[in-house]
């Protein structure tokens, strides 16, 4: 539902909304809050006619965050088709998380080995460029980059939540980024 401020906009085709979005991309478009100092919810709307299971037209709200995620992943993979893109490498955040016990899940990695070194190896394989290890990107006291793990871990998740996710996730899209049911 649009806000009172949004309902007062006469020229929705040319209005500049919060954070540079267009009127068809976000709800609310206008707010009295200052995004520099205040956080507030913004809801992204469909940018294209959805090919997802529930469909949807441009400017419609998503029925769930999972549908938004699926469209974001599809959009991300469309970058490979952009003019000037020579090579496209996708990876999962958790592949940047280097644990001492990474050997336990090594078969699930989308990189040759975990951590930023695995990403650089993949880039090197595709481009023949060798990273400059003296450039200052190494931040760990042990001399390696380690991304911080996110989330609470699958062992602590509510089983009903896990079941709901398994039933509602678009697994065709998730497979693109290395996940499976």
mmCIF file of C-alpha atoms in Angstrom:
data_model
loop_
_atom_site.group_PDB
_atom_site.id
_atom_site.type_symbol
_atom_site.label_atom_id
_atom_site.label_comp_id
_atom_site.label_asym_id
_atom_site.label_seq_id
_atom_site.Cartn_x
_atom_site.Cartn_y
_atom_site.Cartn_z
ATOM 1 C CA UNK A 1 0.000 0.000 0.000
ATOM 2 C CA UNK A 2 1.320 3.425 -0.924
ATOM 3 C CA UNK A 3 1.856 6.138 1.682
ATOM 4 C CA UNK A 4 0.033 9.479 1.732
ATOM 5 C CA UNK A 5 3.190 11.122 0.358
ATOM 6 C CA UNK A 6 3.303 8.610 -2.504
ATOM 7 C CA UNK A 7 -0.374 9.150 -3.292
ATOM 8 C CA UNK A 8 0.292 12.885 -3.762
ATOM 9 C CA UNK A 9 2.877 12.307 -6.524
ATOM 10 C CA UNK A 10 1.397 13.442 -9.839
ATOM 11 C CA UNK A 11 4.203 12.453 -12.215
ATOM 12 C CA UNK A 12 5.242 8.953 -11.131
ATOM 13 C CA UNK A 13 7.289 8.438 -14.313
ATOM 14 C CA UNK A 14 9.750 11.204 -13.435
ATOM 15 C CA UNK A 15 9.830 11.248 -9.651
ATOM 16 C CA UNK A 16 13.092 10.476 -7.844
ATOM 17 C CA UNK A 17 12.416 8.143 -4.901
ATOM 18 C CA UNK A 18 14.505 7.219 -1.873
ATOM 19 C CA UNK A 19 18.007 5.981 -2.687
ATOM 20 C CA UNK A 20 17.548 6.691 -6.413
ATOM 21 C CA UNK A 21 14.780 4.147 -7.002
ATOM 22 C CA UNK A 22 11.967 4.856 -9.433
ATOM 23 C CA UNK A 23 8.311 4.863 -8.384
ATOM 24 C CA UNK A 24 7.714 1.364 -9.829
ATOM 25 C CA UNK A 25 10.686 -0.094 -7.951
ATOM 26 C CA UNK A 26 10.042 0.729 -4.292
ATOM 27 C CA UNK A 27 7.431 1.349 -1.578
ATOM 28 C CA UNK A 28 7.352 3.932 -0.158
ATOM 29 C CA UNK A 29 8.794 6.200 -2.801
ATOM 30 C CA UNK A 30 8.826 9.300 -0.603
ATOM 31 C CA UNK A 31 9.297 9.524 3.147
ATOM 32 C CA UNK A 32 9.778 12.284 5.700
ATOM 33 C CA UNK A 33 12.678 10.355 7.210
ATOM 34 C CA UNK A 34 16.260 11.244 6.385
ATOM 35 C CA UNK A 35 18.063 8.152 5.051
ATOM 36 C CA UNK A 36 21.384 9.660 6.171
ATOM 37 C CA UNK A 37 20.386 9.465 9.834
ATOM 38 C CA UNK A 38 17.440 7.104 10.085
ATOM 39 C CA UNK A 39 16.778 3.558 9.005
ATOM 40 C CA UNK A 40 13.355 2.585 7.774
ATOM 41 C CA UNK A 41 11.854 -0.244 5.736
ATOM 42 C CA UNK A 42 11.744 0.004 1.977
ATOM 43 C CA UNK A 43 10.069 -2.712 -0.042
ATOM 44 C CA UNK A 44 11.419 -3.553 -3.471
ATOM 45 C CA UNK A 45 8.868 -4.281 -6.165
ATOM 46 C CA UNK A 46 9.182 -6.506 -9.224
ATOM 47 C CA UNK A 47 11.276 -4.983 -12.014
ATOM 48 C CA UNK A 48 10.242 -7.547 -14.613
ATOM 49 C CA UNK A 49 7.376 -9.911 -15.226
ATOM 50 C CA UNK A 50 8.275 -12.797 -12.976
ATOM 51 C CA UNK A 51 8.939 -16.262 -14.253
ATOM 52 C CA UNK A 52 8.687 -17.561 -10.697
ATOM 53 C CA UNK A 53 6.034 -19.967 -9.479
ATOM 54 C CA UNK A 54 3.579 -17.245 -8.406
ATOM 55 C CA UNK A 55 4.164 -14.951 -11.374
ATOM 56 C CA UNK A 56 3.730 -11.221 -11.015
ATOM 57 C CA UNK A 57 3.899 -8.086 -13.123
ATOM 58 C CA UNK A 58 6.240 -5.093 -13.060
ATOM 59 C CA UNK A 59 5.579 -2.985 -9.968
ATOM 60 C CA UNK A 60 3.838 -5.760 -8.036
ATOM 61 C CA UNK A 61 5.106 -6.660 -4.575
ATOM 62 C CA UNK A 62 6.845 -9.985 -4.083
ATOM 63 C CA UNK A 63 4.848 -12.566 -2.169
ATOM 64 C CA UNK A 64 7.934 -13.418 -0.079
ATOM 65 C CA UNK A 65 11.585 -12.593 0.400
ATOM 66 C CA UNK A 66 12.389 -15.897 -1.259
ATOM 67 C CA UNK A 67 10.865 -14.658 -4.529
ATOM 68 C CA UNK A 68 12.860 -11.440 -4.243
ATOM 69 C CA UNK A 69 16.003 -13.512 -3.633
ATOM 70 C CA UNK A 70 15.327 -15.693 -6.680
ATOM 71 C CA UNK A 71 14.903 -12.612 -8.902
ATOM 72 C CA UNK A 72 18.082 -11.067 -7.450
ATOM 73 C CA UNK A 73 20.039 -14.245 -8.232
ATOM 74 C CA UNK A 74 18.637 -14.390 -11.789
ATOM 75 C CA UNK A 75 19.544 -10.715 -12.248
ATOM 76 C CA UNK A 76 23.054 -11.328 -10.912
ATOM 77 C CA UNK A 77 23.601 -14.146 -13.388
ATOM 78 C CA UNK A 78 22.383 -11.937 -16.237
ATOM 79 C CA UNK A 79 25.521 -9.825 -15.729
ATOM 80 C CA UNK A 80 27.432 -12.485 -17.646
ATOM 81 C CA UNK A 81 25.589 -11.302 -20.778
ATOM 82 C CA UNK A 82 26.460 -7.606 -20.349
ATOM 83 C CA UNK A 83 28.603 -5.983 -22.998
ATOM 84 C CA UNK A 84 32.252 -5.961 -21.977
ATOM 85 C CA UNK A 85 31.963 -8.860 -19.518
ATOM 86 C CA UNK A 86 34.561 -11.392 -20.574
ATOM 87 C CA UNK A 87 34.285 -13.865 -17.713
ATOM 88 C CA UNK A 88 31.767 -14.411 -14.936
ATOM 89 C CA UNK A 89 32.613 -16.016 -11.600
ATOM 90 C CA UNK A 90 29.972 -16.733 -9.006
ATOM 91 C CA UNK A 91 30.671 -17.894 -5.490
ATOM 92 C CA UNK A 92 29.002 -18.289 -2.148
ATOM 93 C CA UNK A 93 29.907 -16.149 0.840
ATOM 94 C CA UNK A 94 30.460 -19.175 3.037
ATOM 95 C CA UNK A 95 33.228 -20.296 0.674
ATOM 96 C CA UNK A 96 35.171 -17.251 1.858
ATOM 97 C CA UNK A 97 34.830 -18.409 5.454
ATOM 98 C CA UNK A 98 37.944 -20.415 6.165
ATOM 99 C CA UNK A 99 37.626 -22.768 9.136
ATOM 100 C CA UNK A 100 40.127 -25.167 10.569
ATOM 101 C CA UNK A 101 37.684 -27.978 9.780
ATOM 102 C CA UNK A 102 36.958 -26.949 6.180
ATOM 103 C CA UNK A 103 37.980 -30.425 5.011
ATOM 104 C CA UNK A 104 34.653 -31.687 6.388
ATOM 105 C CA UNK A 105 32.739 -29.711 3.754
ATOM 106 C CA UNK A 106 35.388 -29.355 1.036
ATOM 107 C CA UNK A 107 33.271 -31.292 -1.470
ATOM 108 C CA UNK A 108 30.577 -28.566 -1.181
ATOM 109 C CA UNK A 109 32.912 -25.662 -2.016
ATOM 110 C CA UNK A 110 32.391 -23.687 -5.207
ATOM 111 C CA UNK A 111 36.049 -22.628 -5.068
ATOM 112 C CA UNK A 112 39.200 -24.738 -5.488
ATOM 113 C CA UNK A 113 39.806 -24.234 -1.746
ATOM 114 C CA UNK A 114 38.230 -22.017 0.924
ATOM 115 C CA UNK A 115 38.916 -18.386 1.617
ATOM 116 C CA UNK A 116 39.929 -15.426 -0.495
ATOM 117 C CA UNK A 117 42.854 -17.466 -1.798
ATOM 118 C CA UNK A 118 40.353 -19.825 -3.446
ATOM 119 C CA UNK A 119 38.652 -16.894 -5.165
ATOM 120 C CA UNK A 120 41.990 -15.500 -6.325
ATOM 121 C CA UNK A 121 42.914 -18.947 -7.636
ATOM 122 C CA UNK A 122 39.679 -19.061 -9.634
ATOM 123 C CA UNK A 123 40.349 -15.557 -11.009
ATOM 124 C CA UNK A 124 43.922 -16.539 -11.874
ATOM 125 C CA UNK A 125 42.692 -19.650 -13.704
ATOM 126 C CA UNK A 126 40.235 -17.593 -15.786
ATOM 127 C CA UNK A 127 42.446 -14.567 -16.492
ATOM 128 C CA UNK A 128 46.083 -15.635 -15.989
ATOM 129 C CA UNK A 129 46.415 -12.623 -13.662
ATOM 130 C CA UNK A 130 48.378 -13.241 -10.475
ATOM 131 C CA UNK A 131 47.323 -11.300 -7.352
ATOM 132 C CA UNK A 132 49.895 -9.086 -5.660
ATOM 133 C CA UNK A 133 50.046 -10.475 -2.118
ATOM 134 C CA UNK A 134 51.950 -7.376 -1.014
ATOM 135 C CA UNK A 135 49.046 -5.072 -1.961
ATOM 136 C CA UNK A 136 47.659 -4.989 1.581
ATOM 137 C CA UNK A 137 44.474 -7.039 1.232
ATOM 138 C CA UNK A 138 45.653 -9.689 3.667
ATOM 139 C CA UNK A 139 44.136 -8.801 7.038
ATOM 140 C CA UNK A 140 44.517 -11.816 9.335
ATOM 141 C CA UNK A 141 47.401 -12.146 11.771
ATOM 142 C CA UNK A 142 48.151 -15.520 10.183
ATOM 143 C CA UNK A 143 48.553 -13.852 6.804
ATOM 144 C CA UNK A 144 45.244 -14.917 5.266
ATOM 145 C CA UNK A 145 41.923 -13.226 4.754
ATOM 146 C CA UNK A 146 39.065 -14.772 6.690
ATOM 147 C CA UNK A 147 35.484 -13.683 6.181
ATOM 148 C CA UNK A 148 33.318 -13.815 9.286
ATOM 149 C CA UNK A 149 30.753 -16.577 9.480
ATOM 150 C CA UNK A 150 27.148 -15.398 9.387
ATOM 151 C CA UNK A 151 24.036 -16.930 10.906
ATOM 152 C CA UNK A 152 23.346 -19.311 13.703
ATOM 153 C CA UNK A 153 24.134 -22.584 11.998
ATOM 154 C CA UNK A 154 21.787 -25.242 10.692
ATOM 155 C CA UNK A 155 21.852 -27.241 13.919
ATOM 156 C CA UNK A 156 20.060 -24.428 15.775
ATOM 157 C CA UNK A 157 17.304 -23.757 13.256
ATOM 158 C CA UNK A 158 13.674 -24.540 14.030
ATOM 159 C CA UNK A 159 12.704 -27.712 12.115
ATOM 160 C CA UNK A 160 9.401 -26.156 10.960
ATOM 161 C CA UNK A 161 11.332 -23.226 9.516
ATOM 162 C CA UNK A 162 13.692 -25.597 7.707
ATOM 163 C CA UNK A 163 10.756 -27.561 6.273
ATOM 164 C CA UNK A 164 8.991 -24.375 5.140
ATOM 165 C CA UNK A 165 12.176 -23.142 3.453
ATOM 166 C CA UNK A 166 12.744 -26.452 1.687
ATOM 167 C CA UNK A 167 9.198 -26.337 0.325
ATOM 168 C CA UNK A 168 9.207 -22.677 -0.776
ATOM 169 C CA UNK A 169 12.722 -22.032 -2.044
ATOM 170 C CA UNK A 170 13.108 -22.008 -5.840
ATOM 171 C CA UNK A 171 15.682 -24.802 -5.998
ATOM 172 C CA UNK A 172 16.252 -24.308 -9.737
ATOM 173 C CA UNK A 173 17.602 -20.852 -8.956
ATOM 174 C CA UNK A 174 19.452 -21.892 -5.797
ATOM 175 C CA UNK A 175 21.298 -24.550 -7.809
ATOM 176 C CA UNK A 176 22.801 -21.717 -9.873
ATOM 177 C CA UNK A 177 24.637 -20.526 -6.765
ATOM 178 C CA UNK A 178 25.651 -23.950 -5.539
ATOM 179 C CA UNK A 179 22.835 -24.916 -3.146
ATOM 180 C CA UNK A 180 20.655 -28.002 -3.251
ATOM 181 C CA UNK A 181 17.668 -29.251 -1.237
#
